[in-house]
PDB file of C-alpha atoms in Angstrom:
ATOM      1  CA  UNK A 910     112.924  89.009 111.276  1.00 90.00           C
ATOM      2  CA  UNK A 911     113.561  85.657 109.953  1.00 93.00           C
ATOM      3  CA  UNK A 912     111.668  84.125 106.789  1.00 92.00           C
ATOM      4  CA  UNK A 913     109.593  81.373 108.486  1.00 95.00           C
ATOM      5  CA  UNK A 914     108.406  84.007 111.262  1.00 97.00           C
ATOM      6  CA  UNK A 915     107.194  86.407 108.580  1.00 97.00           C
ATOM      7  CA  UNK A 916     105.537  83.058 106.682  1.00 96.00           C
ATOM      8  CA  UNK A 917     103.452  82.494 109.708  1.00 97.00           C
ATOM      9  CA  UNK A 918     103.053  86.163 110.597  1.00 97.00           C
ATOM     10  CA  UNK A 919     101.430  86.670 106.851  1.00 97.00           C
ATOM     11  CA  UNK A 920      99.434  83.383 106.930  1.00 97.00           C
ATOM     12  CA  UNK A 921      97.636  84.457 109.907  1.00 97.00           C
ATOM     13  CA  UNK A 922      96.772  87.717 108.450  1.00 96.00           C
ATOM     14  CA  UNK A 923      96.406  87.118 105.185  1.00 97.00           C
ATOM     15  CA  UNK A 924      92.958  85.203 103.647  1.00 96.00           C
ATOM     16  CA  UNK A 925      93.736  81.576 101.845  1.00 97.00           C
ATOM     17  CA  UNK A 926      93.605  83.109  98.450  1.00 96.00           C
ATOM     18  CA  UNK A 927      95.627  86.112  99.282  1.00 97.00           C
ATOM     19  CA  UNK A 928      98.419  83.425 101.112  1.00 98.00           C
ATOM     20  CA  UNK A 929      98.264  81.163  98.356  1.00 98.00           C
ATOM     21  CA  UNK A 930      99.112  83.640  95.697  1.00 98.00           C
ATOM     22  CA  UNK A 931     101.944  84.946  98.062  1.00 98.00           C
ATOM     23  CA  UNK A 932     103.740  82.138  98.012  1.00 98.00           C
ATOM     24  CA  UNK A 933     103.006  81.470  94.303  1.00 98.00           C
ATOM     25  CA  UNK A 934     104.498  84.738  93.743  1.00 98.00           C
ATOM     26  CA  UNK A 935     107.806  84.381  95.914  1.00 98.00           C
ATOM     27  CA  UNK A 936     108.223  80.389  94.209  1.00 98.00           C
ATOM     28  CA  UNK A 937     108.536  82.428  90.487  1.00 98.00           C
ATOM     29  CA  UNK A 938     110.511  85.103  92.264  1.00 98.00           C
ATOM     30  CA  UNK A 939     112.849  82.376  93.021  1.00 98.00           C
ATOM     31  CA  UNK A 940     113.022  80.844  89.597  1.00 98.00           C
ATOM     32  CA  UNK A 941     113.241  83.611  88.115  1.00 98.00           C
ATOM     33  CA  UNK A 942     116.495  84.942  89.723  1.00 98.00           C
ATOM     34  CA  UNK A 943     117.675  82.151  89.280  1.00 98.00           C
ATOM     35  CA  UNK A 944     117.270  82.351  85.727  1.00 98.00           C
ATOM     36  CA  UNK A 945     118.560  85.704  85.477  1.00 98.00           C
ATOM     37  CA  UNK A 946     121.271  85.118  88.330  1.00 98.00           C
ATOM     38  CA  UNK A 947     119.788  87.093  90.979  1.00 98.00           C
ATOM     39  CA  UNK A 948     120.222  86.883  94.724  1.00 98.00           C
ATOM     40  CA  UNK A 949     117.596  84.448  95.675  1.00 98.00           C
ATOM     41  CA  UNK A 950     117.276  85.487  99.247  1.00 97.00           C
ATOM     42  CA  UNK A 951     116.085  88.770  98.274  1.00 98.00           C
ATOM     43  CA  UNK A 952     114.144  87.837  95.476  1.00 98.00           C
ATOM     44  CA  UNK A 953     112.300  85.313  98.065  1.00 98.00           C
ATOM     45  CA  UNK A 954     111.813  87.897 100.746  1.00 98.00           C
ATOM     46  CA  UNK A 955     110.291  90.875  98.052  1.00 98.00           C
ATOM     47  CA  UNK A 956     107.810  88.123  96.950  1.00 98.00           C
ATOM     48  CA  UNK A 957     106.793  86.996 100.214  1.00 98.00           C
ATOM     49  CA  UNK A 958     106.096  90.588 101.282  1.00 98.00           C
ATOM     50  CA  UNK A 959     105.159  91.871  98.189  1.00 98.00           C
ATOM     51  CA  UNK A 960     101.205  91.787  99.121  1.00 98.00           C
ATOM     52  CA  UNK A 961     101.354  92.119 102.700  1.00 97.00           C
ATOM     53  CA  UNK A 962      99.238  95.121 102.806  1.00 98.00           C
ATOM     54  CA  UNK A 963      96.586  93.751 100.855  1.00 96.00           C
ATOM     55  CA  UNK A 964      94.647  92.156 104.018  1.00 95.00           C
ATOM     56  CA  UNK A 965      93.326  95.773 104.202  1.00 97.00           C
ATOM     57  CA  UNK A 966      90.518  97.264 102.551  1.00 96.00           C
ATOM     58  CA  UNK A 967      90.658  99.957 100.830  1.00 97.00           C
ATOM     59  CA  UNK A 968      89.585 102.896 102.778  1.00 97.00           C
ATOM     60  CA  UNK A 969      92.194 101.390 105.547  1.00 97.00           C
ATOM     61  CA  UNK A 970      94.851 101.730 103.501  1.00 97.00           C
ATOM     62  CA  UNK A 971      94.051 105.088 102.166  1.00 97.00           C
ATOM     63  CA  UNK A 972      94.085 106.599 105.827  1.00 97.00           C
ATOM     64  CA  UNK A 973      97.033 104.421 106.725  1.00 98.00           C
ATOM     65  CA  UNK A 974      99.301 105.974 104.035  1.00 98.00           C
ATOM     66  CA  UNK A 975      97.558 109.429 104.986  1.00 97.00           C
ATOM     67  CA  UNK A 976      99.018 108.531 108.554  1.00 98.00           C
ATOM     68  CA  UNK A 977     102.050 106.938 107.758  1.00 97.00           C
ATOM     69  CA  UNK A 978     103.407 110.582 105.510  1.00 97.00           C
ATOM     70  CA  UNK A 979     103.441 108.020 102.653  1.00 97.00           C
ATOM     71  CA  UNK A 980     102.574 109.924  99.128  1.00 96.00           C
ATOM     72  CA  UNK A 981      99.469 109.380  97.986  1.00 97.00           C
ATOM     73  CA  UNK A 982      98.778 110.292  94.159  1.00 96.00           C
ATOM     74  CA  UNK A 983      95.126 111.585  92.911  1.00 96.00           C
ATOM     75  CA  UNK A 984      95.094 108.717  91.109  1.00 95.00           C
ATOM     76  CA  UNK A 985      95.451 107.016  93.919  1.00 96.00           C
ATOM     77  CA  UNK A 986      92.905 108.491  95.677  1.00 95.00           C
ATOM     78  CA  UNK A 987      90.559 107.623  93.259  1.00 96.00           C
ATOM     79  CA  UNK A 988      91.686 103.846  93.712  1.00 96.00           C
ATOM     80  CA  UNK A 989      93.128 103.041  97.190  1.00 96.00           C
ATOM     81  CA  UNK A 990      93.900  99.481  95.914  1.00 95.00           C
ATOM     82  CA  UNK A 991      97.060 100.798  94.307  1.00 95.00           C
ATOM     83  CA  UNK A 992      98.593 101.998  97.533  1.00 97.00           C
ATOM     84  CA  UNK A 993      99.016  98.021  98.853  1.00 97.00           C
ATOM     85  CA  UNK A 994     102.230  98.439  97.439  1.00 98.00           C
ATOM     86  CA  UNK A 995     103.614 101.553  98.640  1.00 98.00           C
ATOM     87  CA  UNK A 996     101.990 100.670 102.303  1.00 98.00           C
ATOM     88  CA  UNK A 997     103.143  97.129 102.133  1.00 98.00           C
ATOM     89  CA  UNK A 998     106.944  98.636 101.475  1.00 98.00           C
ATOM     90  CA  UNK A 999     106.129 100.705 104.402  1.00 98.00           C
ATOM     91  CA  UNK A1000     105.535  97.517 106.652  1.00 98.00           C
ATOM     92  CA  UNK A1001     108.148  95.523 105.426  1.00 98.00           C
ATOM     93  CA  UNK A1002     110.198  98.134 106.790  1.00 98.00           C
ATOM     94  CA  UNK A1003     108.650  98.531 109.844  1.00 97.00           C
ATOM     95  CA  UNK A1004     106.546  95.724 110.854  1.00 97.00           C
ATOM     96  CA  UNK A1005     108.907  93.113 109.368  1.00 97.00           C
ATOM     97  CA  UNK A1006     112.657  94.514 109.933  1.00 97.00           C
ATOM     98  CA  UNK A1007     113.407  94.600 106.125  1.00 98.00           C
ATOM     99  CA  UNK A1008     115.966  97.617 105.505  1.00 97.00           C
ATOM    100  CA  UNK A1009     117.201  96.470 101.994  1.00 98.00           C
ATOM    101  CA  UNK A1010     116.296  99.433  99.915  1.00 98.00           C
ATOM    102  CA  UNK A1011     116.559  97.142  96.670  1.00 98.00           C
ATOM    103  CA  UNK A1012     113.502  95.174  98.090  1.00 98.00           C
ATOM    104  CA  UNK A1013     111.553  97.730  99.537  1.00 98.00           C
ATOM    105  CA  UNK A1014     112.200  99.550  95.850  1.00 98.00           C
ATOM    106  CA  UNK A1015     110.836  96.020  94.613  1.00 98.00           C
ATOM    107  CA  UNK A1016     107.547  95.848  96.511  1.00 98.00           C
ATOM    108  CA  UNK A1017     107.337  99.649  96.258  1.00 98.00           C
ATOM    109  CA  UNK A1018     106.543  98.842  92.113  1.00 97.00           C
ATOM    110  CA  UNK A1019     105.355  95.710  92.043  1.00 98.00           C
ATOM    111  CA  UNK A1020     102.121  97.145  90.545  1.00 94.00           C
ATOM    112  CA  UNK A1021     102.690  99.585  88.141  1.00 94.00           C
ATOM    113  CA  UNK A1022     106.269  99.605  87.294  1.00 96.00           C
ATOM    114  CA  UNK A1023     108.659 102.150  87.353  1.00 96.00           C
ATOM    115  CA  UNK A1024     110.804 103.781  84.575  1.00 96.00           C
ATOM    116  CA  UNK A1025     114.502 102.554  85.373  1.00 97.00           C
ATOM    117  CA  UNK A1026     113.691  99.219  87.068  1.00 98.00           C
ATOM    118  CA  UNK A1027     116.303  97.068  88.838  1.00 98.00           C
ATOM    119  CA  UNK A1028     116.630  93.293  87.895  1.00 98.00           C
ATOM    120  CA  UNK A1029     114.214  92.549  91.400  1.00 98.00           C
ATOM    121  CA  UNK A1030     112.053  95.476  90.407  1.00 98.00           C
ATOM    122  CA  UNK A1031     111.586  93.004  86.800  1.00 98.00           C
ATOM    123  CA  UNK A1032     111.599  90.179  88.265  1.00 98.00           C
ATOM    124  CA  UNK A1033     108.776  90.685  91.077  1.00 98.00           C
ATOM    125  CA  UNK A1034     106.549  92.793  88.940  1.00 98.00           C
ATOM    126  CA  UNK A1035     106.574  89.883  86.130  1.00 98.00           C
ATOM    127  CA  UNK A1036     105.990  87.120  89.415  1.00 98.00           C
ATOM    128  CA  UNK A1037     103.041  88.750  90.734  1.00 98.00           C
ATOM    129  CA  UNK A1038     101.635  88.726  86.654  1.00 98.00           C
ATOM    130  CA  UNK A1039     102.662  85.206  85.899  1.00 98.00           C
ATOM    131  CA  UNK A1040     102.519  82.947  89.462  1.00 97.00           C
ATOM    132  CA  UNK A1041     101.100  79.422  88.931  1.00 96.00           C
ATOM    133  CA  UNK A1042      97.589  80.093  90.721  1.00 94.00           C
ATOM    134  CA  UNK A1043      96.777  83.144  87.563  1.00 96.00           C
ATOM    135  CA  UNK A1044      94.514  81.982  84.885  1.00 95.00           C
ATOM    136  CA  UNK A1045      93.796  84.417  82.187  1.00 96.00           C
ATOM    137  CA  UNK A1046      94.316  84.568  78.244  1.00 96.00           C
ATOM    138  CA  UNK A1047      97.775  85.141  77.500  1.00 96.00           C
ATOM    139  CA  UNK A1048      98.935  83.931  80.542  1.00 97.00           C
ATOM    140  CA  UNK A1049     100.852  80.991  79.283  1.00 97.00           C
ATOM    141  CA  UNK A1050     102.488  83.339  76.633  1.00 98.00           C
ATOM    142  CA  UNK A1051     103.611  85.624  79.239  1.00 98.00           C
ATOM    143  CA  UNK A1052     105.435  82.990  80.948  1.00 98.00           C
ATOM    144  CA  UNK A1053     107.029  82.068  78.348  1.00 98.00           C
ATOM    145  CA  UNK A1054     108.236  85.226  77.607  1.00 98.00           C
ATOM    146  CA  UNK A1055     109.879  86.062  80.799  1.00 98.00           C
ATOM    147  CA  UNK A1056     111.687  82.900  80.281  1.00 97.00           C
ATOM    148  CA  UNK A1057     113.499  84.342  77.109  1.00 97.00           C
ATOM    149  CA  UNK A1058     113.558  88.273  78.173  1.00 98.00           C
ATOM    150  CA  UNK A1059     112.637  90.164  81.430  1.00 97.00           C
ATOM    151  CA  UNK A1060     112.318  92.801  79.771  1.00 97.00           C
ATOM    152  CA  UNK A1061     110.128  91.402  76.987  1.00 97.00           C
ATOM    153  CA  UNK A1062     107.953  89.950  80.125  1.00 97.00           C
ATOM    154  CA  UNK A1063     108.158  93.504  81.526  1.00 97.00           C
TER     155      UNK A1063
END
């Protein structure tokens, strides 16, 4: 499916906060490949996708893993929020034609991390902490960071 299909697709499903921080998070997925020389095309598509699940609450997505054979941790259980990202690597797959396992890996761990991460795994999990539209203490220090080390940012 092409990028501007899944853009409209996601802003129709998505609320305005939700769509706004989507594309907040796939603009520093952007610059930050191409700080750290990554393929911006992918980086673009993990960040677009990365929260597509989240228009769901969570009970929804709780049954919808159930449903979908997708693993679902006690912890898990205990807070159904988590699984956006393993059910939103599940639709990218299958709702939006993605079959790149680097960015399904990406979107998979955008949340908690993962020991071992790729270069995308760094560089959407930092994104989704450090987009333009987050305001928090320490926010400006993180961004800063993951302009000197990923991995630092990590």
């Amino acid at each position: 499916m092409e990028r501007e299909e899944i853009q409209k697709r996601l802003k129709k499903e998505l609320d305005k906060n939700r769509y706004e921080h989507t594309l907040g998070v796939e603009f520093t997925c952007q610059a930050l490949a191409m700080r750290y020389g990554y393929d911006l095309d992918k980086a673009d598509l993990a960040g677009l996708l990365h929260d597509s699940a989240k228009r769901f609450e969570d009970p929804v997505m709780l049954q919808k893993c159930l449903d979908r054979n997708i693993p679902v941790t006690a912890e898990e259980e205990r807070d159904p929020s988590l699984l956006h990202a393993k059910l939103g690597a599940w639709m990218a797959e299958h709702k939006y034609e993605v079959d790149d396992p680097e960015i399904l890996s990406a979107i998979t761990c955008h949340t908690t991390g993962k020991p071992g991460m790729s270069l995308l795994n760094k560089i959407l999990y930092v994104a989704d902490y450090i987009e333009h539209n987050r305001a928090f203490p320490g926010v400006d220090q993180a961004r800063d960071i993951a302009q000197v080390s990923l991995d630092r940012a990590v």
